[in-house]
PDB file of C-alpha atoms in Angstrom:
ATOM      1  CA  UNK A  23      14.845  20.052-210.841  1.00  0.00           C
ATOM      2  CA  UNK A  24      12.562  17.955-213.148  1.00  0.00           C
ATOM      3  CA  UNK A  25      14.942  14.996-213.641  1.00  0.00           C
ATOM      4  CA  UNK A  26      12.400  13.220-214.838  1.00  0.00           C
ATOM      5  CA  UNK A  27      11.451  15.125-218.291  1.00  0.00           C
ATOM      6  CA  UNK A  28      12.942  15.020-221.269  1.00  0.00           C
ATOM      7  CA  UNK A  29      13.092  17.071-224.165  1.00  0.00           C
ATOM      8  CA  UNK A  30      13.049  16.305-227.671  1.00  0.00           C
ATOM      9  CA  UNK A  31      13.716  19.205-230.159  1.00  0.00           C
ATOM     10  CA  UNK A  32      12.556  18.425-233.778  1.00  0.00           C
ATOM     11  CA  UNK A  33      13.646  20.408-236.831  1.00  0.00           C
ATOM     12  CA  UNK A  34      11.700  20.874-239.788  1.00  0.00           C
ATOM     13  CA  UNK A  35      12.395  22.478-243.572  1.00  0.00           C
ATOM     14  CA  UNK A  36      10.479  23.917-246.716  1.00  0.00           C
ATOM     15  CA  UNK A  37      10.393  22.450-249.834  1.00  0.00           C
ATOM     16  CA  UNK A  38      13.227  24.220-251.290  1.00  0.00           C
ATOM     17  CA  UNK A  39      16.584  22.425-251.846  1.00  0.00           C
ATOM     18  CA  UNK A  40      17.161  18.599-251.985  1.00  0.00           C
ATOM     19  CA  UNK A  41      16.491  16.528-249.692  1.00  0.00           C
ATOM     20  CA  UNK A  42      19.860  16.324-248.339  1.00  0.00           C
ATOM     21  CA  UNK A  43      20.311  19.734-247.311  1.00  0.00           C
ATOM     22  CA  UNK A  44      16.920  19.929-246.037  1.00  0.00           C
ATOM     23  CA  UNK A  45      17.917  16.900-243.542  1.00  0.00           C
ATOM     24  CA  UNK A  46      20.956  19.157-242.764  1.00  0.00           C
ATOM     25  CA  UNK A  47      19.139  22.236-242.412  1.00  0.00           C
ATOM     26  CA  UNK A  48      16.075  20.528-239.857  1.00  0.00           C
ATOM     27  CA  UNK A  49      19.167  18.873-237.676  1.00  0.00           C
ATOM     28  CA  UNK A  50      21.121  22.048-237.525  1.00  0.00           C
ATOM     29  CA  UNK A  51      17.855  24.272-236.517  1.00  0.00           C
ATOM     30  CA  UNK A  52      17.003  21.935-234.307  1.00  0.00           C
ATOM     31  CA  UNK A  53      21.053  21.799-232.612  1.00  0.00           C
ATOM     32  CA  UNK A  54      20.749  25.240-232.578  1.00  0.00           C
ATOM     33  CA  UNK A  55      17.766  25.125-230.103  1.00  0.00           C
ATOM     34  CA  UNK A  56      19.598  22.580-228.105  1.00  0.00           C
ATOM     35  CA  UNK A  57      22.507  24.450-227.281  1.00  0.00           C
ATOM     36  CA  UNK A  58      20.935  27.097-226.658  1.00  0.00           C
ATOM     37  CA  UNK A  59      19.009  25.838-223.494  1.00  0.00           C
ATOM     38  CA  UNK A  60      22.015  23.666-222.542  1.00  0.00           C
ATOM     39  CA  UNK A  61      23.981  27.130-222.531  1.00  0.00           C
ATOM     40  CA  UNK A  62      21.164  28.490-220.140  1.00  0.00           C
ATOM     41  CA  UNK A  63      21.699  25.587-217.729  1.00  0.00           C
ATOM     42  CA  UNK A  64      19.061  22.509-219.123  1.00  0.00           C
ATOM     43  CA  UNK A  65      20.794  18.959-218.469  1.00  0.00           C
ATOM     44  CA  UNK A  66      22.294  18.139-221.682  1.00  0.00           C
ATOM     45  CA  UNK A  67      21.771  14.594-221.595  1.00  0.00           C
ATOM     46  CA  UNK A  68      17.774  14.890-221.356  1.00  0.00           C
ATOM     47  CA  UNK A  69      17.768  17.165-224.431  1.00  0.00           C
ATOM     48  CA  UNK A  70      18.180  15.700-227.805  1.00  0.00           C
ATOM     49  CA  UNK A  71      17.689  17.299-231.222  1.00  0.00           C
ATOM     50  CA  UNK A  72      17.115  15.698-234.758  1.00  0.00           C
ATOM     51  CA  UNK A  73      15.987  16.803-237.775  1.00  0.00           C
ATOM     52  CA  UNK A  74      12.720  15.476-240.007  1.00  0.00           C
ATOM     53  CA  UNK A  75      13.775  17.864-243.336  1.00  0.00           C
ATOM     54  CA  UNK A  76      10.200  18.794-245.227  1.00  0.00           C
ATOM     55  CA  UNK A  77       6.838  16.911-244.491  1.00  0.00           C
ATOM     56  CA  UNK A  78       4.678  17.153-247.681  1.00  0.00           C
ATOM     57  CA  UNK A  79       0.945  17.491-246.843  1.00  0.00           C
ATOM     58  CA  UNK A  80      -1.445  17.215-249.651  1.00  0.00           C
ATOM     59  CA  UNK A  81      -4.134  19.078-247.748  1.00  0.00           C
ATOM     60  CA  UNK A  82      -2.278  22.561-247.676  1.00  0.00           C
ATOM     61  CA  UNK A  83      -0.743  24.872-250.443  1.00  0.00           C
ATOM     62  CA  UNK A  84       2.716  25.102-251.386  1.00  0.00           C
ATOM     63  CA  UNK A  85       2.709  28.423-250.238  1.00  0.00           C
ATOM     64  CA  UNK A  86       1.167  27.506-246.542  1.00  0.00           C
ATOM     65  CA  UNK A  87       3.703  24.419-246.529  1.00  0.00           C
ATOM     66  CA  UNK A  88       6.890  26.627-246.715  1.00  0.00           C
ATOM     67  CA  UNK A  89       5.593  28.562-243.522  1.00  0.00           C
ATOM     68  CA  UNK A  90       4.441  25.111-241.887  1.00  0.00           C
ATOM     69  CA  UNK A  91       7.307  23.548-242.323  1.00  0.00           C
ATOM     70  CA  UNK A  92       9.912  26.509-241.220  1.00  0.00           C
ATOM     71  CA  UNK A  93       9.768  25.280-237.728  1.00  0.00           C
ATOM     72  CA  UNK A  94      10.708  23.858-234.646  1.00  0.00           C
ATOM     73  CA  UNK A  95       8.223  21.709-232.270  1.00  0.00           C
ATOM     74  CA  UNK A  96       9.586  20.320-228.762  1.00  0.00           C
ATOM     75  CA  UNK A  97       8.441  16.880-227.188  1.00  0.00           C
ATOM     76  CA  UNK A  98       8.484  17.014-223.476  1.00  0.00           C
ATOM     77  CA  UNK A  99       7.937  13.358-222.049  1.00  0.00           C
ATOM     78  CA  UNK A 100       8.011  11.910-218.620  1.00  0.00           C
ATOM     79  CA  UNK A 101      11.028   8.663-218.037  1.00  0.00           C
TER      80      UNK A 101
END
C-alpha cells in the first residue's frame, strides 16, 4: 500500500558536544526512528534516515535552540 511515498527521517542535535558526535547522535536518532517503523512492517527501502547534527539560528536563544534542535522531522514525498 502506498508504493509510491517515501520517507525521509532527519535527525537533529543541541549545541552540546562537538560536532562529530552531534553528526553521530542526529544519524543514530534518526536510525532509531527507522527501524522502528521497518520493525512495524514500513518497506525498508522507501525509508531512509540521516542525520543534520545542530542547526544554529541566530534568531532564537541558546536556551530555545537546545529544545529546537532535540528533534526528529520526517519528509514524506511522492516518486
Amino acid at each position: 500500500k502506498y508504493t509510491n511515498l517515501e520517507i525521509r527521517i532527519v535527525g537533529f542535535a543541541d549545541a552540546r558536544g562537538s560536532e562529530k558526535a552531534n553528526i553521530e547522535l542526529s544519524e543514530k536518532r534518526a536510525g532509531n526512528i527507522r527501524n522502528w517503523l521497518v520493525a512495524r512492517g514500513l518497506d525498508s527501502t522507501r525509508i531512509f534516515a540521516s542525520g543534520k547534527g545542530m542547526i544554529v539560528s541566530d534568531s532564537i536563544s541558546v536556551s530555545k535552540s537546545e529544545e529546537i534542535n532535540r528533534r526528529i522531522e520526517f519528509q514524506i514525498s511522492y516518486k
